[in-house]
Coordinates of C-alpha atoms and ligand atoms in Angstrom, one line a residue:
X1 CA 175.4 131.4 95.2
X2 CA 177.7 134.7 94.6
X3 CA 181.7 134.0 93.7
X4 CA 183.2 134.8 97.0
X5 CA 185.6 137.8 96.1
X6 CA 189.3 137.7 95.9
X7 CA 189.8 140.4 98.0
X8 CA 187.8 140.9 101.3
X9 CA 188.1 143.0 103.9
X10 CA 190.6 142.4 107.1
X11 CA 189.1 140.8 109.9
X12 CA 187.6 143.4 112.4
X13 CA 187.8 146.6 110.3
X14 CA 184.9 147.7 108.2
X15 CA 184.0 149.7 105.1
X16 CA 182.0 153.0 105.7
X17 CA 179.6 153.0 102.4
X18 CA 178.3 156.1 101.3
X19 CA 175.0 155.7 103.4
X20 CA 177.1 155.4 106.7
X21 CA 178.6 158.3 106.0
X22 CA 175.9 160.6 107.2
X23 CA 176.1 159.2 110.9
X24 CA 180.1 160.3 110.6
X25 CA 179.2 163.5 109.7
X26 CA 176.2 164.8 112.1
X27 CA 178.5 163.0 114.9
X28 CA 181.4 164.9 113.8
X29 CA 179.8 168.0 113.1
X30 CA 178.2 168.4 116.6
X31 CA 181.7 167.3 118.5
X32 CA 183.7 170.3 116.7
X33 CA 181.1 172.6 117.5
X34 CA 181.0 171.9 120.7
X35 CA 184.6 171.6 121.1
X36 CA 185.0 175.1 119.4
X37 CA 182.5 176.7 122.0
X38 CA 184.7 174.8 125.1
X39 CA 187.8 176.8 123.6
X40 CA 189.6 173.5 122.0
X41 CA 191.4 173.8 119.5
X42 CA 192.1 170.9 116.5
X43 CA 195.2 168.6 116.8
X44 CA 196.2 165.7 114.5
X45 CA 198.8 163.3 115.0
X46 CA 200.6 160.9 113.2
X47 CA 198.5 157.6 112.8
X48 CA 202.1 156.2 113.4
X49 CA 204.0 156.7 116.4
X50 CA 207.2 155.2 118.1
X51 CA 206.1 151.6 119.5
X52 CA 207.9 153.1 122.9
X53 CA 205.7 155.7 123.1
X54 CA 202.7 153.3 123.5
X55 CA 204.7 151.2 125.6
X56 CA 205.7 153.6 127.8
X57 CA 202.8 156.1 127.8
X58 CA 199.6 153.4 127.3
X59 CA 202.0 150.8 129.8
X60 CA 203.4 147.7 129.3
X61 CA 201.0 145.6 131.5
X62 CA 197.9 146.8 129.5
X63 CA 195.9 144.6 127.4
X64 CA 196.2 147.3 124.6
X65 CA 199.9 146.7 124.4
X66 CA 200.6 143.1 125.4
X67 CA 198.0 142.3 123.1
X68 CA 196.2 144.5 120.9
X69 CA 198.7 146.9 118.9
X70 CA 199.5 146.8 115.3
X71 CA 203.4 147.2 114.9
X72 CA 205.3 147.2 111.8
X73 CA 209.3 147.1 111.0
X74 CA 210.0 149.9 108.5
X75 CA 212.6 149.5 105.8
X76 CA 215.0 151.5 108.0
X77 CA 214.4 149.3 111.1
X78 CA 212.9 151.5 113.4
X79 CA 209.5 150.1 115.4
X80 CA 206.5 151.9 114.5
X81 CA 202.8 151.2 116.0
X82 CA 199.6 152.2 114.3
X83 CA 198.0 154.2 117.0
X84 CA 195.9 152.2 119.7
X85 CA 194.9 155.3 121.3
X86 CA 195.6 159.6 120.9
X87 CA 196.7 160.5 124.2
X88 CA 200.3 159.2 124.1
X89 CA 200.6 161.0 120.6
X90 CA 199.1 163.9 122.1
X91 CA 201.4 164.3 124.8
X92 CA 204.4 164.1 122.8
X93 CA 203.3 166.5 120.6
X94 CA 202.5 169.0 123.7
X95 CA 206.3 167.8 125.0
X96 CA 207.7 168.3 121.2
X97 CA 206.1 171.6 120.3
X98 CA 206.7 173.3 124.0
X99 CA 203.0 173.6 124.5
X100 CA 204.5 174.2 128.5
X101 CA 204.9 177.7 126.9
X102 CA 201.5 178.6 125.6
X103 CA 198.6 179.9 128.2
X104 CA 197.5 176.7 130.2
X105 CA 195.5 175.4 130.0
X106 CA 196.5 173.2 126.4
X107 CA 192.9 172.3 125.1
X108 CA 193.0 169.9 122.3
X109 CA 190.6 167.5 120.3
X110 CA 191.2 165.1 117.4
X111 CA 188.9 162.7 115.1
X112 CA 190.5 160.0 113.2
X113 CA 190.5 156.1 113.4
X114 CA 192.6 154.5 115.8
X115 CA 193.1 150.4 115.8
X116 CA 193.5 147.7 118.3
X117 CA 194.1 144.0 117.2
X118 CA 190.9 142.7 119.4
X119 CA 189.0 140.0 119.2
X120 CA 186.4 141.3 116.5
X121 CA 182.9 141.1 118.3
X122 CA 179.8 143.3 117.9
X123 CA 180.9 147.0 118.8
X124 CA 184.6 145.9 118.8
X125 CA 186.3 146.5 116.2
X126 CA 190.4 146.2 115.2
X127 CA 190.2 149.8 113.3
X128 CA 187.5 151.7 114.4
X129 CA 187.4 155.9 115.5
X130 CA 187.5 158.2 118.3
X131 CA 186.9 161.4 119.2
X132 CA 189.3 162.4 121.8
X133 CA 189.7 166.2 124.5
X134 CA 193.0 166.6 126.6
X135 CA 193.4 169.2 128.9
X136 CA 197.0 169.7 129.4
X137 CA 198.1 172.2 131.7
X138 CA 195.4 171.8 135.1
X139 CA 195.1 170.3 138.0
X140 CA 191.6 171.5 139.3
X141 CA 189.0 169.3 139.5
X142 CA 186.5 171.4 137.5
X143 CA 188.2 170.5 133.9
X144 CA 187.7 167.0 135.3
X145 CA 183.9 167.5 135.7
X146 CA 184.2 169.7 132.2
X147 CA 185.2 166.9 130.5
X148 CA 182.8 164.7 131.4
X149 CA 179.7 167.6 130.7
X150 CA 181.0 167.9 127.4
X151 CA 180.6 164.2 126.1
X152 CA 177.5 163.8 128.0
X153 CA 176.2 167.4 125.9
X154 CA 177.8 165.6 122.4
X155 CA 175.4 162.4 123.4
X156 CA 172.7 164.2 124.3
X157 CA 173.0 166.7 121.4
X158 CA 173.0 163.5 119.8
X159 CA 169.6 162.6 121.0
X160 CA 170.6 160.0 123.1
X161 CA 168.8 158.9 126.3
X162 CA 169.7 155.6 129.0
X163 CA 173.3 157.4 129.3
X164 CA 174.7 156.1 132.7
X165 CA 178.2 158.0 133.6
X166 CA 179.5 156.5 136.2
X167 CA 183.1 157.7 138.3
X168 CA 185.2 156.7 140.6
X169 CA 189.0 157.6 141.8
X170 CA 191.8 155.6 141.4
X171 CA 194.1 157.5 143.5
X172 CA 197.8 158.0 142.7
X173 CA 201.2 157.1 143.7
X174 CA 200.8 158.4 147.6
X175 CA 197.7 156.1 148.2
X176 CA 197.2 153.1 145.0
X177 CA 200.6 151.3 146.2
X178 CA 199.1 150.4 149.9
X179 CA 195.8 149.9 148.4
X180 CA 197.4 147.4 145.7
X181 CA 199.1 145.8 147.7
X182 CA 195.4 145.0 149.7
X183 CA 194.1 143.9 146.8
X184 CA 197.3 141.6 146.1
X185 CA 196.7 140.0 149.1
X186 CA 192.8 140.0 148.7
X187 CA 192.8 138.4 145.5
X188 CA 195.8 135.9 146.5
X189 CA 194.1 134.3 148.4
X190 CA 191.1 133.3 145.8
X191 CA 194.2 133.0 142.9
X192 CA 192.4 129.7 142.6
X193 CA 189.1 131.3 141.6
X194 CA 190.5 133.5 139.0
X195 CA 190.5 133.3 134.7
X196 CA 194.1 132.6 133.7
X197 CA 194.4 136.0 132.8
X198 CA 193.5 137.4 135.7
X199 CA 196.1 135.4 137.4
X200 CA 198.8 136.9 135.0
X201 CA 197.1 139.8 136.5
X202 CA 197.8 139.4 139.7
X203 CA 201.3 139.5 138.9
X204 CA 201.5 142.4 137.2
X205 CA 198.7 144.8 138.3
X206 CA 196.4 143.3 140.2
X207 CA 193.8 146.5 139.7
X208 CA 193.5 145.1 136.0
X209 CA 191.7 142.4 137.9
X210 CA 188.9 144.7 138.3
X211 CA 188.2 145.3 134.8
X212 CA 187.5 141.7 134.3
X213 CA 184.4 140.7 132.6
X214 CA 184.4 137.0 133.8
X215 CA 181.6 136.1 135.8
X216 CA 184.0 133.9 138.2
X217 CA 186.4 136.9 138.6
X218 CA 183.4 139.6 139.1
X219 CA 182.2 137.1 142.2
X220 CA 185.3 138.0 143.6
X221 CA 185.5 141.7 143.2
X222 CA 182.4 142.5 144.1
X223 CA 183.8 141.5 147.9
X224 CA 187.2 143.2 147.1
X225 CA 187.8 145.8 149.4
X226 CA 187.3 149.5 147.1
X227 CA 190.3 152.0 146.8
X228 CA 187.6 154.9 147.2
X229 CA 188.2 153.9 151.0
X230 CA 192.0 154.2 151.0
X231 CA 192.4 157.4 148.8
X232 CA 195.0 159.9 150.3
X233 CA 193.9 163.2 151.3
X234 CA 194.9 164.7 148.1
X235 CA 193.0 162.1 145.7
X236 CA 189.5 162.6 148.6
X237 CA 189.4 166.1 148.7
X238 CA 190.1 166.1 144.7
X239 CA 187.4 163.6 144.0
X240 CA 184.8 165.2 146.5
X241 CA 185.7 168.6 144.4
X242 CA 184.8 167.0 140.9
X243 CA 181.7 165.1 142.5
X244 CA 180.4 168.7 144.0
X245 CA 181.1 170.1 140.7
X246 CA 178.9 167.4 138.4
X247 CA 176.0 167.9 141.4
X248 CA 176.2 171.6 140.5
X249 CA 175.8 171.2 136.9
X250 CA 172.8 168.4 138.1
X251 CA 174.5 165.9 135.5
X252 CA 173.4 162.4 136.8
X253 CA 175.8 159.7 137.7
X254 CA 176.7 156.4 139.8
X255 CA 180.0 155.8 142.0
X256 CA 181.1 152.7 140.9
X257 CA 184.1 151.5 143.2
X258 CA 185.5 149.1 141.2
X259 CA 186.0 151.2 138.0
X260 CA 190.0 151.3 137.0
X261 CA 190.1 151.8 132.7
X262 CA 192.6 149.5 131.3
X263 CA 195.1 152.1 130.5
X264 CA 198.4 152.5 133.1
X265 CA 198.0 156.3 133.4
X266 CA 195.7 157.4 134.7
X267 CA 195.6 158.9 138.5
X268 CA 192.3 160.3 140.6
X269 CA 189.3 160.6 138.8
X270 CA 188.3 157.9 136.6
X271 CA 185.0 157.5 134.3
X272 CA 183.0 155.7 131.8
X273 CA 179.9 156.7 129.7
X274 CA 177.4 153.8 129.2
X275 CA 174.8 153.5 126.9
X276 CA 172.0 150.8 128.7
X277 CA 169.0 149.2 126.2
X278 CA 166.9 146.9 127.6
X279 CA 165.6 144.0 125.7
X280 CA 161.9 142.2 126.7
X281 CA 161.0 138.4 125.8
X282 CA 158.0 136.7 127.1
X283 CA 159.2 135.7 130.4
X284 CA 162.6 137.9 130.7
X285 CA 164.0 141.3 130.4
X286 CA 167.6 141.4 129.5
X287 CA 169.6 144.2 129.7
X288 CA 173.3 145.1 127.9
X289 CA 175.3 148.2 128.1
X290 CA 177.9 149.7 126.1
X291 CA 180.8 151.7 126.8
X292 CA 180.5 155.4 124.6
X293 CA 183.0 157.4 126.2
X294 CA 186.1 156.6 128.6
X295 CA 189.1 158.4 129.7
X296 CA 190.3 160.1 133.3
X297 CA 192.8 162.1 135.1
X298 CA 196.8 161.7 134.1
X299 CA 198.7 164.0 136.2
X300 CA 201.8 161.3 135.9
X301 CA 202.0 161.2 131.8
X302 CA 203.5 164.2 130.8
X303 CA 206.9 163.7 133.0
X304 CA 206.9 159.9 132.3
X305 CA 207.4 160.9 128.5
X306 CA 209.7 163.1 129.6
X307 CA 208.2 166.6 129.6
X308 CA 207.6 168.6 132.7
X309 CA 205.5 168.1 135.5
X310 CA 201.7 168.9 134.3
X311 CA 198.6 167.2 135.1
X312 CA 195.9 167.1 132.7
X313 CA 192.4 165.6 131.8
X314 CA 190.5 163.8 129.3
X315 CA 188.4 161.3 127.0
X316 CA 187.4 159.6 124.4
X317 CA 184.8 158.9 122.5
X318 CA 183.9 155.6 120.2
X319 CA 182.3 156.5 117.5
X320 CA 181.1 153.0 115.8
X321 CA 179.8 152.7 119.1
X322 CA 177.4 155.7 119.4
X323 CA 176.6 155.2 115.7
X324 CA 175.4 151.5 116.7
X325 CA 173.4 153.5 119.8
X326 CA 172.0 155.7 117.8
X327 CA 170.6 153.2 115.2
X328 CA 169.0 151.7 117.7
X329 CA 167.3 154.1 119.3
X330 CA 166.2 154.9 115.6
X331 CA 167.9 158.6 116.0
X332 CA 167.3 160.0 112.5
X333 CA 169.8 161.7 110.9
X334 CA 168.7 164.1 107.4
X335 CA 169.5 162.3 104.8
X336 CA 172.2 163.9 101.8
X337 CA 170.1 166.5 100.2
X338 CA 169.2 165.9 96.4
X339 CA 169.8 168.1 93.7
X340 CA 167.2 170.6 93.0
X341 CA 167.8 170.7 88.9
X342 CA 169.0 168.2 86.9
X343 CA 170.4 169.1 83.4
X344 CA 169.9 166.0 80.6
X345 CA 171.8 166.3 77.0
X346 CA 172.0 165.1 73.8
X347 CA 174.8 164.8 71.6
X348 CA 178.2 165.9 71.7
X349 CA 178.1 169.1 71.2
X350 CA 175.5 169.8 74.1
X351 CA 177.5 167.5 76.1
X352 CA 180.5 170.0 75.1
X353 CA 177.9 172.5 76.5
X354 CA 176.2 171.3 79.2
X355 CA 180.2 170.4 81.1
X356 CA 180.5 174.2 81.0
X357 CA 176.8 175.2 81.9
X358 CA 177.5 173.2 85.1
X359 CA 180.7 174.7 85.8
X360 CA 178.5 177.8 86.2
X361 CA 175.9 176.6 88.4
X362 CA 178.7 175.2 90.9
X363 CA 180.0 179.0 90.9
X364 CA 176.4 180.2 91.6
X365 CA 176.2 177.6 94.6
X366 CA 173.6 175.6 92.7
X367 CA 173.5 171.8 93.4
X368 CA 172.9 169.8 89.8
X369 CA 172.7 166.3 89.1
X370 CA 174.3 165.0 85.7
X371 CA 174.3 161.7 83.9
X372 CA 176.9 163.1 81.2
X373 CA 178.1 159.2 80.4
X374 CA 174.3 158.8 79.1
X375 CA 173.3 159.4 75.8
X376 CA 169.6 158.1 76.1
X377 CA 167.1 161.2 76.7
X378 CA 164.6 159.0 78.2
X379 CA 167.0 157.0 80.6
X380 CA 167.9 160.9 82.1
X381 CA 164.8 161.9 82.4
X382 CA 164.1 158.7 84.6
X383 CA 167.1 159.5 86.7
X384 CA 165.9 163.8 87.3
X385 CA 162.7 161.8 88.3
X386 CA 164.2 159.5 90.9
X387 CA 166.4 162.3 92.3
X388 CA 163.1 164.4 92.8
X389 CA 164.4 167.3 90.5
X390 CA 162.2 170.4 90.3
X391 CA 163.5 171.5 87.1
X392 CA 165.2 169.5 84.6
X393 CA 167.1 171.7 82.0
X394 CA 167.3 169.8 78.6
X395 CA 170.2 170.6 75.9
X396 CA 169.9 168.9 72.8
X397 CA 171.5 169.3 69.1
X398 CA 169.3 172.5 68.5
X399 CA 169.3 174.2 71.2
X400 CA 173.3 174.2 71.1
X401 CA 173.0 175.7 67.9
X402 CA 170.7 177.8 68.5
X403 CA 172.4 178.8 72.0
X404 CA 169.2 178.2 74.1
X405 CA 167.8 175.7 76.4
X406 CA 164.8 174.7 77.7
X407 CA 163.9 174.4 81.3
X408 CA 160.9 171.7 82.4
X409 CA 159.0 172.2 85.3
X410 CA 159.0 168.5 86.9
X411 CA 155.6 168.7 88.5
X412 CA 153.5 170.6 86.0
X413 CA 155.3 169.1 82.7
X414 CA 155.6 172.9 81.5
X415 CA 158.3 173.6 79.1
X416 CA 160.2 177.2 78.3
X417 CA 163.1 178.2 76.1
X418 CA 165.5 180.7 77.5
X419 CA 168.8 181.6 76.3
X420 CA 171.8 180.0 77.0
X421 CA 173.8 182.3 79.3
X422 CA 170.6 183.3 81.1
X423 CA 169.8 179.8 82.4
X424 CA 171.6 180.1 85.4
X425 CA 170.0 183.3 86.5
X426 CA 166.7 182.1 85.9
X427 CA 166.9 178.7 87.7
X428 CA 168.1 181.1 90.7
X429 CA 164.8 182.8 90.1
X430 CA 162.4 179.7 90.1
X431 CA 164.3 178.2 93.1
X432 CA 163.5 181.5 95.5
X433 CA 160.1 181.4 94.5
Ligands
LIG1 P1 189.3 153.8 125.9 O1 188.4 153.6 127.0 O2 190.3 152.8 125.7 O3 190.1 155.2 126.3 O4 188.5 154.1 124.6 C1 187.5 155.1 124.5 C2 186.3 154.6 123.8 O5 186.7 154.0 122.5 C3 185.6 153.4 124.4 O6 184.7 153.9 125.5 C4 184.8 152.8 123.3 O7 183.6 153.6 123.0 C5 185.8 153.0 122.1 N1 186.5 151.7 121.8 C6 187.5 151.2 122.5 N2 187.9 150.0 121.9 C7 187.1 149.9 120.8 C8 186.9 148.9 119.8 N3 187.8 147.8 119.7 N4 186.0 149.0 118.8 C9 185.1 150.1 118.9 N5 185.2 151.0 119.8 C10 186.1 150.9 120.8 C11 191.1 155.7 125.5 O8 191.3 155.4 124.4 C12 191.8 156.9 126.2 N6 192.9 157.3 125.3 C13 190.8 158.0 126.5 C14 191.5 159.2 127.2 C15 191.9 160.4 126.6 N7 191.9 159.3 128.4 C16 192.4 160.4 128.6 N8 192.5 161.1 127.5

């Protein structure tokens, strides 16, 4: 058996290896381009923030910051948290900035990782990354069916199928506190019935109660009565808006009543972006679903943190979870493209040589693979082989002299001698044939 190394990695975050990085990029790559045609613009903030601001702007009776944030004492003494989530970063940087001044709607996106001290399970890691949109600056219940359109485009520009968005409202401060206090009284009496969290819950915010995975506490809600039927008439004619406007743009999804997010903000609409897969044994089909996307309405946030009164909008996205979908749906992504020439040398001076010849072809845009740390001939040639090299170009004592080199045709074994400073022009040549 293998020495166990010295150093692993920490529990819950993972290494991205060189063939991961593929997935990072085509995922990234069709979220910025789709971003960029919705008008956002690019935002990054601090991985470190104020722990205040996450305890103020995620809430204190959250699982994220009772349990799951990463905070560190600097050498000055002030509390810093490695970000659990953008949107409180976000919003003080719109706040900071006096983004109340620009044309509002504020559209912003940002990529980065983002880390949560979780229990580390399959799709749930402790640093893992989003991609996040925030609408800052309006209050119409269009951006709130934008927003959801454009993750469901990224998946399905993704190639992803079995995406189940489902909605709901959560109301706000005119209509949750009497529909809290139902729930309070609902779930009171069946305390007994409850996970131990869930009766921490109950003190606190008894709508976290709903986001319990527990199958004793989901008994229970499933009878709880459903905030959709206490919504002011604010919330209702908001929610009916942003329903209207997803069954305009035909984008499928399912009311689900007992919906909430586990983050204190949020007000109104409310969603989630599953991705459902279906396994089949002999006797039993079992199915499992996984959360891609979440986020909601926040009209509350931006005066909370102590800017002005603006609503806004918006999501994330997890991208080791669509990744993982994506894998299994066996979504190909193209792999790194190899180098077309490959240019092998002998000797020092040729090495000399060949550092400079490749200087050139990265000027003329042409991709060439090197093994300048080799001195064997024959263990280059191997490697222009595995690459899949059209032409290798080989520069040995001689030809340095002589201030030639000869290009080899990999698939008809044909050599030719051209000069030196024409090798470059002449590889261009034999690649647009
Ligand atoms: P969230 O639902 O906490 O929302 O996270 C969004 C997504 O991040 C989840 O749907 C999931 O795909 C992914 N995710 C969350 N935790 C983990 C984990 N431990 N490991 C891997 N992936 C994970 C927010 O973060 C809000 N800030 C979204 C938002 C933006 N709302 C308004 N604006």
């Amino acid at each position: 058996m293998s020495k166990k190394p010295k150093f692993q990695l920490p529990t819950g975050m993972h290494d991205i290896l060189p063939e991961e990085q593929k997935y990072f990029q085509k995922i990234y790559d069709v979220c910025e381009t789709i971003a960029n045609f919705y008008g956002f613009k690019k935002i990054d903030t601090p991985i470190l923030e104020d722990t205040a601001l996450y305890e103020k702007g995620t809430g204190l009776t959250t699982d994220v910051v009772q349990k799951q944030m990463f905070t560190l004492r600097t050498k000055g003494g002030d509390y810093l948290t490695l970000r659990p989530e953008f949107t409180p970063g976000v919003i003080r940087s719109y706040i900071e900035h006096g983004m109340q001044t620009w044309s509002q709607p504020v559209k912003l996106y940002s990529i980065g990782p983002v880390f949560r001290y979780e229990h580390p399970q399959a799709g749930r890691y402790r640093q893992f990354h989003q991609f996040n949109l925030e609408v800052i600056g309006e209050s119409n219940a269009v951006i709130d069916a934008e927003v959801i359109q454009i993750f469901y485009n990224i998946l399905q520009e993704l190639k992803l199928k079995n995406l189940v968005v489902e909605i709901n409202s959560i109301g706000d401060n005119q209509c949750r506190p009497y529909y809290k206090k139902l729930l309070m009284n609902y779930f009171k009496s069946r305390e007994g019935a409850l996970c131990a969290d869930c009766r921490r819950r109950l003190k606190e915010n008894p709508l976290r109660i709903l986001d319990c995975k527990e199958e004793k506490c989901q008994r229970e809600i499933r009878q709880a009565p459903q905030i959709i039927d206490h919504l002011c008439e604010e919330c209702h004619h908001h929610f009916r808006g942003v329903l209207e406007f997803l069954d305009e743009i035909e984008l499928p999804y399912r009311l689900n009543p007992y919906l909430v997010r586990g983050l204190d903000y949020y007000t109104k609409t409310a969603f989630e972006i599953f991705f459902e897969t279906s396994q089949k044994t002999e006797n039993k089909e079992t199915f499992s679903r996984d959360a891609l996307v979440g986020g909601g309405r926040y009209d509350g946030l931006i005066k909370l943190l102590g800017g002005e009164d603006t609503k806004a909008v918006g999501g994330a996205m997890g991208i080791e979870r669509v990744i993982a979908a994506m894998k299994t749906k066996e979504v190909k992504v193209q792999k790194a493209v190899n180098p077309p020439v490959f240019l092998a040398q002998l000797g020092t001076m040729a090495k000399r040589k060949s550092l400079k010849l490749l200087e050139e072809f990265r000027r003329a845009r042409i991709q060439v693979g090197e093994s300048f740390g080799r001195d064997s001939l024959k263990a280059q040639l191997k490697m222009a082989d595995r690459i899949g090299a059209k032409y290798t170009l080989l520069l040995g004592q001689k030809e340095s002299l002589e201030g030639t080199i000869i290009i080899r045709d990999m698939i008809t074994g044909k050599q030719d001698i051209v000069k030196l400073e024409k090798a470059v022009r002449e590889i261009e040549k034999r690649l647009k044939r």
